[in-house]
mmCIF file of C-alpha atoms in Angstrom:
data_model
loop_
_atom_site.group_PDB
_atom_site.id
_atom_site.type_symbol
_atom_site.label_atom_id
_atom_site.label_comp_id
_atom_site.label_asym_id
_atom_site.label_seq_id
_atom_site.Cartn_x
_atom_site.Cartn_y
_atom_site.Cartn_z
ATOM 1 C CA MET A 1 119.331 195.167 100.663
ATOM 2 C CA ARG A 2 119.403 193.548 103.963
ATOM 3 C CA ILE A 3 115.910 194.514 104.835
ATOM 4 C CA LEU A 4 114.773 193.060 101.549
ATOM 5 C CA PHE A 5 116.206 189.713 102.132
ATOM 6 C CA SER A 6 114.885 189.739 105.862
ATOM 7 C CA SER A 7 111.409 190.412 104.412
ATOM 8 C CA LEU A 8 111.754 187.650 101.767
ATOM 9 C CA ALA A 9 112.783 185.064 104.460
ATOM 10 C CA PHE A 10 109.937 186.098 106.774
ATOM 11 C CA LEU A 11 107.489 185.424 103.747
ATOM 12 C CA VAL A 12 108.901 181.974 103.216
ATOM 13 C CA CYS A 13 108.593 181.185 106.801
ATOM 14 C CA VAL A 14 105.048 182.323 107.037
ATOM 15 C CA PHE A 15 103.586 180.810 103.778
ATOM 16 C CA HIS A 16 105.527 177.602 103.299
ATOM 17 C CA PRO A 17 104.226 175.754 106.512
ATOM 18 C CA ALA A 18 100.753 176.816 105.394
ATOM 19 C CA GLN A 19 101.083 175.103 102.116
ATOM 20 C CA SER A 20 102.583 171.981 103.859
ATOM 21 C CA ALA A 21 99.777 171.785 106.198
ATOM 22 C CA ASP A 22 97.135 172.025 103.307
ATOM 23 C CA SER A 23 98.952 169.214 101.189
ATOM 24 C CA PRO A 24 97.398 165.920 101.243
ATOM 25 C CA VAL A 25 98.589 162.985 103.438
ATOM 26 C CA HIS A 26 100.008 160.385 100.986
ATOM 27 C CA ARG A 27 99.469 156.840 101.873
ATOM 28 C CA SER A 28 99.611 153.664 99.902
ATOM 29 C CA PRO A 29 96.345 151.697 99.357
ATOM 30 C CA LYS A 30 97.333 148.997 101.813
ATOM 31 C CA GLU A 31 98.138 151.546 104.496
ATOM 32 C CA ALA A 32 94.818 153.358 104.092
ATOM 33 C CA LEU A 33 92.609 150.190 103.830
ATOM 34 C CA GLN A 34 94.251 148.979 107.008
ATOM 35 C CA ASP A 35 92.067 151.333 108.881
ATOM 36 C CA LEU A 36 89.191 149.061 107.636
ATOM 37 C CA ASN A 37 90.825 145.794 108.692
ATOM 38 C CA GLU A 38 87.824 145.088 111.108
ATOM 39 C CA LEU A 39 85.675 144.631 107.958
ATOM 40 C CA ILE A 40 87.592 141.426 106.997
ATOM 41 C CA GLY A 41 85.633 138.251 107.696
ATOM 42 C CA SER A 42 81.952 137.115 107.296
ATOM 43 C CA TRP A 43 79.009 138.992 108.558
ATOM 44 C CA ASN A 44 75.443 137.834 109.010
ATOM 45 C CA GLY A 45 73.176 140.622 108.138
ATOM 46 C CA THR A 46 69.415 141.532 108.550
ATOM 47 C CA GLY A 47 68.036 144.243 106.292
ATOM 48 C CA GLU A 48 64.695 146.249 106.491
ATOM 49 C CA PRO A 49 63.313 149.131 104.360
ATOM 50 C CA GLU A 50 62.215 152.457 105.806
ATOM 51 C CA GLY A 51 58.348 152.763 106.407
ATOM 52 C CA THR A 52 55.855 151.533 108.844
ATOM 53 C CA ARG A 53 56.196 148.447 111.024
ATOM 54 C CA GLN A 54 54.202 146.443 108.411
ATOM 55 C CA GLU A 55 56.311 147.704 105.549
ATOM 56 C CA LYS A 56 59.412 146.614 107.396
ATOM 57 C CA GLN A 57 58.221 143.276 108.115
ATOM 58 C CA ARG A 58 57.024 142.693 104.540
ATOM 59 C CA GLY A 59 60.442 144.024 103.222
ATOM 60 C CA PHE A 60 62.604 142.195 105.723
ATOM 61 C CA TRP A 61 65.554 140.092 104.289
ATOM 62 C CA THR A 62 68.931 138.477 105.427
ATOM 63 C CA GLU A 63 72.181 138.482 103.807
ATOM 64 C CA THR A 64 75.789 137.406 104.291
ATOM 65 C CA LEU A 65 78.699 139.640 103.558
ATOM 66 C CA ARG A 66 82.219 138.389 103.090
ATOM 67 C CA TRP A 67 85.093 140.770 102.985
ATOM 68 C CA ARG A 68 88.826 139.895 102.265
ATOM 69 C CA TRP A 69 91.937 141.549 100.919
ATOM 70 C CA GLN A 70 93.223 141.306 97.526
ATOM 71 C CA PHE A 71 96.864 142.175 96.228
ATOM 72 C CA LYS A 72 98.436 142.662 92.845
ATOM 73 C CA GLY A 73 102.060 144.051 92.945
ATOM 74 C CA ALA A 74 102.076 147.065 95.143
ATOM 75 C CA ASP A 75 98.360 147.533 94.676
ATOM 76 C CA ALA A 76 95.852 146.316 97.360
ATOM 77 C CA TRP A 77 92.034 146.453 97.746
ATOM 78 C CA LEU A 78 89.229 144.761 99.628
ATOM 79 C CA LYS A 79 86.595 142.497 97.886
ATOM 80 C CA VAL A 80 83.208 141.827 99.388
ATOM 81 C CA GLU A 81 80.839 139.141 98.282
ATOM 82 C CA VAL A 82 77.183 139.450 99.174
ATOM 83 C CA GLU A 83 75.165 136.302 99.463
ATOM 84 C CA LYS A 84 71.305 136.446 99.202
ATOM 85 C CA GLY A 85 71.636 140.326 98.960
ATOM 86 C CA LYS A 86 68.408 142.166 98.084
ATOM 87 C CA TYR A 87 70.379 144.901 96.173
ATOM 88 C CA PHE A 88 73.985 143.923 95.794
ATOM 89 C CA THR A 89 75.959 140.795 94.844
ATOM 90 C CA GLY A 90 79.343 142.068 95.626
ATOM 91 C CA GLY A 91 82.155 144.672 94.852
ATOM 92 C CA GLU A 92 85.512 146.237 95.524
ATOM 93 C CA LEU A 93 86.601 148.943 97.919
ATOM 94 C CA ARG A 94 89.711 150.811 96.735
ATOM 95 C CA TYR A 95 91.623 153.748 98.048
ATOM 96 C CA GLN A 96 92.769 156.658 95.707
ATOM 97 C CA PRO A 97 96.047 158.095 96.954
ATOM 98 C CA ASP A 98 95.931 161.138 94.663
ATOM 99 C CA GLN A 99 92.484 162.271 95.992
ATOM 100 C CA ASP A 100 92.775 160.796 99.668
ATOM 101 C CA ARG A 101 89.450 159.069 99.268
ATOM 102 C CA PHE A 102 87.812 155.616 98.842
ATOM 103 C CA GLN A 103 85.817 154.171 96.193
ATOM 104 C CA LEU A 104 83.422 151.356 96.525
ATOM 105 C CA THR A 105 82.357 149.848 93.220
ATOM 106 C CA LEU A 106 79.184 147.570 93.594
ATOM 107 C CA ASN A 107 77.403 145.155 91.321
ATOM 108 C CA THR A 108 73.730 145.119 91.780
ATOM 109 C CA VAL A 109 71.323 142.229 91.385
ATOM 110 C CA ALA A 110 70.181 143.930 88.073
ATOM 111 C CA ASN A 111 73.731 143.590 86.829
ATOM 112 C CA GLN A 112 74.478 147.335 87.043
ATOM 113 C CA THR A 113 77.645 148.715 88.432
ATOM 114 C CA LEU A 114 77.682 151.724 90.729
ATOM 115 C CA ASN A 115 80.600 153.722 91.980
ATOM 116 C CA PHE A 116 80.444 155.476 95.370
ATOM 117 C CA GLN A 117 83.328 157.766 96.496
ATOM 118 C CA GLY A 118 83.945 159.287 100.003
ATOM 119 C CA ARG A 119 86.060 159.300 103.109
ATOM 120 C CA LEU A 120 86.616 157.457 106.460
ATOM 121 C CA LYS A 121 86.192 159.289 109.630
ATOM 122 C CA ASP A 122 85.801 157.788 113.284
ATOM 123 C CA HIS A 123 84.842 154.487 112.049
ATOM 124 C CA VAL A 124 82.299 155.753 109.651
ATOM 125 C CA LEU A 125 82.834 155.321 105.922
ATOM 126 C CA THR A 126 80.603 157.726 103.919
ATOM 127 C CA LEU A 127 80.156 157.326 100.225
ATOM 128 C CA GLU A 128 78.099 159.068 97.671
ATOM 129 C CA ARG A 129 77.345 158.953 93.890
ATOM 130 C CA GLN A 130 74.939 160.950 91.622
ATOM 131 C CA ASP A 131 72.580 159.095 89.457
ATOM 132 C CA GLU A 132 72.882 160.621 85.983
ATOM 133 C CA PRO A 133 69.305 160.198 84.704
ATOM 134 C CA SER A 134 67.568 161.251 87.805
ATOM 135 C CA GLN A 135 70.194 163.609 89.223
ATOM 136 C CA GLU A 136 69.472 162.025 92.383
ATOM 137 C CA VAL A 137 72.433 161.781 95.018
ATOM 138 C CA GLN A 138 72.648 158.210 96.631
ATOM 139 C CA ARG A 139 74.652 157.735 99.666
ATOM 140 C CA LEU A 140 75.910 154.564 101.603
ATOM 141 C CA THR A 141 77.213 155.014 105.306
ATOM 142 C CA TRP A 142 79.116 152.185 106.722
ATOM 143 C CA THR A 143 79.553 152.235 110.520
ATOM 144 C CA LEU A 144 81.778 149.801 112.428
ATOM 145 C CA LEU A 145 80.917 149.081 115.965
ATOM 146 C CA HIS A 146 83.543 147.541 118.247
ATOM 147 C CA GLY A 147 84.484 145.298 115.448
ATOM 148 C CA THR A 148 81.639 143.006 116.112
ATOM 149 C CA ARG A 149 78.617 144.930 114.737
ATOM 150 C CA LEU A 150 78.381 146.602 111.281
ATOM 151 C CA LEU A 151 75.725 148.913 110.062
ATOM 152 C CA TYR A 152 75.157 150.189 106.540
ATOM 153 C CA ARG A 153 72.293 152.347 105.426
ATOM 154 C CA TYR A 154 71.409 153.719 101.983
ATOM 155 C CA GLU A 155 69.867 157.109 101.513
ATOM 156 C CA VAL A 156 68.922 159.395 98.692
ATOM 157 C CA LYS A 157 68.403 163.122 98.047
ATOM 158 C CA PRO A 158 66.389 164.051 95.047
ATOM 159 C CA LYS A 159 67.637 166.885 92.837
ATOM 160 C CA ASP A 160 65.180 169.470 94.282
ATOM 161 C CA ARG A 161 65.763 168.471 97.944
ATOM 162 C CA THR A 162 68.305 169.411 100.537
ATOM 163 C CA LEU A 163 67.898 166.491 102.965
ATOM 164 C CA PHE A 164 68.663 162.718 102.485
ATOM 165 C CA ARG A 165 65.882 160.212 102.925
ATOM 166 C CA ARG A 166 66.638 156.841 104.302
ATOM 167 C CA VAL A 167 65.578 153.884 102.039
ATOM 168 C CA TYR A 168 66.803 150.807 103.895
ATOM 169 C CA MET A 169 69.283 149.804 106.560
ATOM 170 C CA VAL A 170 71.278 146.561 107.243
ATOM 171 C CA GLY A 171 72.715 145.512 110.551
ATOM 172 C CA ALA A 172 75.143 142.714 110.812
ATOM 173 C CA THR A 173 77.140 140.590 113.357
ATOM 174 C CA LYS A 174 80.487 139.212 112.640
ATOM 175 C CA GLU A 175 80.982 135.367 112.580
ATOM 176 C CA GLY A 176 83.430 134.302 115.238
ATOM 177 C CA VAL A 177 82.739 137.056 117.560
ATOM 178 C CA ALA A 178 83.880 134.945 120.540
ATOM 179 C CA PHE A 179 87.252 134.511 119.094
ATOM 180 C CA ALA A 180 87.490 138.043 118.055
ATOM 181 C CA ALA A 181 86.684 139.246 121.516
ATOM 182 C CA SER A 182 89.145 136.736 123.343
ATOM 183 C CA GLY A 183 91.591 139.644 124.373
ATOM 184 C CA ASN A 184 95.172 140.489 123.476
ATOM 185 C CA ALA A 185 96.142 136.871 122.758
ATOM 186 C CA ASN A 186 94.608 137.147 119.214
ATOM 187 C CA PRO A 187 97.368 136.722 116.635
ATOM 188 C CA GLU A 188 97.873 139.461 114.023
ATOM 189 C CA CYS A 189 97.725 138.797 110.186
ATOM 190 C CA VAL A 190 101.288 138.698 108.824
ATOM 191 C CA VAL A 191 100.155 140.418 105.559
ATOM 192 C CA SER A 192 97.521 142.985 106.482
ATOM 193 C CA GLY A 193 98.059 143.588 110.257
ATOM 194 C CA GLY A 194 94.328 142.552 110.964
ATOM 195 C CA LEU A 195 93.115 139.898 113.221
ATOM 196 C CA GLY A 196 94.743 136.488 112.279
ATOM 197 C CA THR A 197 92.077 133.798 112.012
ATOM 198 C CA ILE A 198 93.878 131.258 109.552
ATOM 199 C CA ARG A 199 97.141 129.453 110.173
ATOM 200 C CA VAL A 200 99.759 129.301 107.645
ATOM 201 C CA SER A 201 103.286 127.702 107.714
ATOM 202 C CA TYR A 202 106.647 128.367 106.160
ATOM 203 C CA LYS A 203 109.922 126.799 106.865
ATOM 204 C CA GLY A 204 108.751 125.283 110.031
ATOM 205 C CA GLU A 205 107.242 128.364 111.448
ATOM 206 C CA THR A 206 103.557 129.117 112.008
ATOM 207 C CA TYR A 207 102.088 132.486 111.168
ATOM 208 C CA TYR A 208 98.321 133.780 110.839
ATOM 209 C CA VAL A 209 96.504 135.577 108.183
ATOM 210 C CA CYS A 210 92.949 137.188 108.177
ATOM 211 C CA CYS A 211 91.318 135.927 105.095
ATOM 212 C CA SER A 212 91.727 133.939 101.852
ATOM 213 C CA GLY A 213 93.220 136.882 100.093
ATOM 214 C CA CYS A 214 96.027 137.341 102.570
ATOM 215 C CA ARG A 215 96.625 133.487 102.620
ATOM 216 C CA ASP A 216 97.044 133.781 98.805
ATOM 217 C CA ALA A 217 99.374 136.593 98.982
ATOM 218 C CA PHE A 218 101.405 135.025 101.641
ATOM 219 C CA ASN A 219 101.688 131.699 99.891
ATOM 220 C CA GLU A 220 103.078 133.472 96.642
ATOM 221 C CA GLU A 221 105.695 135.667 98.605
ATOM 222 C CA PRO A 222 106.180 134.476 102.148
ATOM 223 C CA ASP A 223 109.719 135.681 102.476
ATOM 224 C CA LYS A 224 108.464 139.319 101.538
ATOM 225 C CA TYR A 225 105.638 139.452 104.277
ATOM 226 C CA ILE A 226 107.690 137.794 106.884
ATOM 227 C CA LYS A 227 110.386 140.272 106.498
ATOM 228 C CA GLU A 228 107.909 143.114 106.663
ATOM 229 C CA PHE A 229 106.084 141.534 109.535
ATOM 230 C CA LYS A 230 109.291 141.067 111.634
ATOM 231 C CA ALA A 231 110.577 144.568 110.851
ATOM 232 C CA LYS A 232 107.410 146.043 112.024
ATOM 233 C CA LYS A 233 107.528 144.055 115.164
ATOM 234 C CA ALA A 234 111.002 145.106 115.885
ATOM 235 C CA LYS A 235 110.004 148.761 115.264
ATOM 236 C CA GLY A 236 107.141 148.372 117.680
ATOM 237 C CA ALA A 237 109.358 146.812 120.506
ATOM 238 C CA LYS A 238 112.004 149.541 119.976
ATOM 239 C CA ALA A 239 109.311 152.297 120.429
ATOM 240 C CA LYS A 240 108.335 150.761 123.779
ATOM 241 C CA GLU A 241 111.895 150.758 125.169
ATOM 242 C CA PRO A 242 112.284 153.434 127.930
#
């Protein structure tokens, strides 16, 4: 009997950690999307199609992307508006905790709604969808470079192919780069933890937010966000103590 219990204990020790290691990391939408805080702000983009030099010149276009936070209760997501976009007019980026992945819903200039899903790794957000009529896999890859450069490319893989083919690419620079690169003196957004660029005041104190979405959230519940902000700062200061 003693041998039986010892064997059972051994099996529990061996298999339980493996199951825990395989279980997904549960994060709130706000926590997961904070990894993409560098998106927040306005970006001036230049797009060109894949092809010859002449085809690129003929298909050249410019667009402006504006990313901001949105909040509703415990939920949070990022909203993007695309001004003069050749393919998209805007959309929403959300995090799905149960699947540990992101979903980007985009509205096209042809009034279609497209849903891309994928994951973030090393500042690269890779999202895919399958077009039902053609069975073509479409992929959008967003790459953040030092918080001042943004690249996104659109690729397709036909049903009978194994490799993706690039259709176009957009390179963008962030507005207010000089401010964003000015060093450690940059204030932190009291709501999202991103780069604070807009001043807000409450009870004689000045704080900063990163976008109009965070400003609206702060104005609705200033005590909540100030409490969370101060608790985060206190925790950080305590962690630095010798």
